[in-house]
Amino acid sequence: MIAESSPSSKKRAIVWFRKDLRLADHPALDAALQGGMEIIPVFIWDEQEGGAWSPGAASRWWLHHSLASLGNTIEQKRGNLILAKGQAAVELPRIAQAHQADIILYGRCYDPAGIATQEAVEEACDSSGISTESFNSSLLQEPWETKNGTGKPFQVFTPYWRKSRPIIYREPASYDPRKLSFVPNLSSPSTLEELGLLPEHPWHQKLGNHWEVSEAAAHQQIERTVEEVTQSYATRRNHPSVDGTSRLSPYLAWGQVSPRQICQAVLQAENEGSHRGENKFLVEIGWREFSYHLLYHFPNIPDQPLRPKYANFPWLDDPDNLKRWQFGKTGYPMVDAGMRQLYETGWMHNRVRMVVASFLVKHLLLPWQEGARWFWDTLVDADLASNTQGWQWAAGCGADAAPYFRIFNPITQGDKFDARGEYARRWIPELEKLPKKFVFSPWTAPSSVLAESGVDLDGNYPGPCVDHPEARARALAALATLKQI
DNA sequence: CTCCCATTTTC
DNA sequence: AAAATGGGA
């Protein structure tokens, strides 16, 4: 017989927080509230969970501050966020028994490791007689919801989006987070510091200069950018010197905000005449959904190319060039500015992400996995689905493959999208005085101009590590070898 | 003959 | 998306 609770005591629900570190539009919290349950909020840190794709340094920094913020907010509501270290399948049943929880409620994850974890949790709870219920708290739709005419997953974005767009938008949960009721006076097995999320290397310390990590900050960011993304996003988003993107990606990564909340804000602000969801920014939310669709159906793509013939691509092994790329010393200012922005702030403008990715893969012929790995460690918005999809797109081995002759020109990309050289000069102060004409190709400047501008090629700023026309020809030749297979 | 811009080709 | 091309200033 199940232990009877006294008639006056409320039912208790563990809400297991995962990639949804927020109190608003959280389906598990909503379910607890609708069921009149008191909430035991739990986060479990399992360093082993992700395997080779365990969260990187920047992502862990963000997680640390997210948990601090969530914990504070819960304390204001007379609750305590329980933090534990270890496997969820071991820790959750233990916590459930210690605090007499009636049910465990949680948001599903869709990456391979997250899926394995929730399967193990379900099994452990099943054998201990603990009931569970899971929800979709991080996507607009389930990754398996959209299928093509033959019942298979899409591998091209445009038809995927054509089919998804009319049905994809979902209303956020409408409960008032102030009404959530938490079990008081809970003690946590671990302190936040004991989770050991902050890397030992002090690199992460400067990230705090650029980001405010909290659910409230996520909503301020929506407020700040909703007009931008509904009005002038289509053109302004391409210019890295302009603050024309939403900068919401890191908040989405750990779920300070849900895509439903973002879409609602954008759709409400859209002009009456515009067609629902044709907005370019919402298309980017669509890409995020598509990335999860791909990762769900092809779970090996974080490491393997979606298009199998790319497994034979003649990548180079060149640690020196990899280092030049990572630390912004390739000699191509558009590339170097982006890589320095990334290392300094944990984020890079999307236009520049495409340029640096193309450069690593095409100009340097280094494997896209090396780029994905570096981004994974340094991006505060690191997301396995989006990062994988983005890198495979850039390498041409993924879904929506770019035509193989599409090799970004790092000089003309600068001329086009950073026409005044502001972005380049902001991140590469060595080039501050160099005339605009030469900013994206300093090696073409006459030596007198270089001297006057204080630029010493291969001194304070490197010369180009590869020659653009040669590198382009080499990439085309390498791509041509794939055709013979 | 050079420079600039719009159009076509690249596989 | 970039490079090559070709017409016009």
Coordinates of N, CA and C in Angstrom, one line a residue, chain A residues 9 65 71 148 152 192-193 203 229 232 250 261 281 302 306 334 361 375 390 417 438 468:
Chain A
S9 N -1.9 17.9 3.9 CA -0.6 18.2 3.1 C -0.8 18.1 1.6
H65 N 26.1 30.6 -13.7 CA 25.4 31.9 -13.4 C 23.9 31.7 -13.5
G71 N 18.4 29.9 -8.6 CA 18.4 29.7 -7.1 C 17.9 30.9 -6.3
N148 N 8.5 14.2 -44.3 CA 8.2 14.5 -45.7 C 7.1 13.5 -46.2
K152 N 9.7 10.2 -44.2 CA 11.1 10.3 -43.7 C 11.4 11.7 -43.3
L192 N 26.5 25.4 -5.1 CA 26.8 25.7 -6.5 C 28.3 25.6 -6.7
E193 N 29.1 26.1 -5.8 CA 30.6 26.0 -6.0 C 31.1 24.5 -6.1
W203 N 40.1 32.4 -18.1 CA 39.6 32.9 -19.3 C 38.2 33.4 -19.2
V229 N 14.0 43.1 -34.6 CA 13.8 41.8 -35.4 C 12.6 41.8 -36.2
S232 N 13.8 45.9 -39.0 CA 15.0 46.1 -39.9 C 16.0 44.9 -39.8
P250 N 22.3 32.7 -26.3 CA 22.7 32.0 -25.1 C 21.6 31.8 -24.1
Q261 N 8.0 31.8 -26.1 CA 8.0 33.1 -25.6 C 8.5 34.1 -26.6
F281 N 13.7 36.7 -38.8 CA 14.1 36.3 -37.5 C 13.4 35.0 -37.1
P302 N 27.1 15.0 -34.8 CA 28.1 15.8 -34.2 C 29.5 15.4 -34.5
L306 N 26.8 14.3 -42.5 CA 25.5 13.8 -42.9 C 25.6 13.1 -44.2
M334 N 39.0 40.0 -41.4 CA 37.6 39.7 -41.1 C 37.5 38.4 -40.3
V361 N 37.5 25.6 -43.0 CA 37.2 24.4 -43.8 C 37.7 24.5 -45.2
F375 N 34.3 26.1 -31.2 CA 33.1 26.8 -30.9 C 32.4 26.3 -29.7
G390 N 25.3 24.0 -38.1 CA 26.0 25.2 -38.7 C 27.3 24.8 -39.3
F417 N 30.1 43.7 -45.9 CA 29.3 43.8 -44.6 C 29.9 44.6 -43.5
F438 N 42.6 49.3 -47.3 CA 43.5 48.1 -47.0 C 43.1 47.3 -45.8
H468 N 44.8 33.8 -50.8 CA 43.4 33.5 -51.1 C 43.1 32.8 -52.5

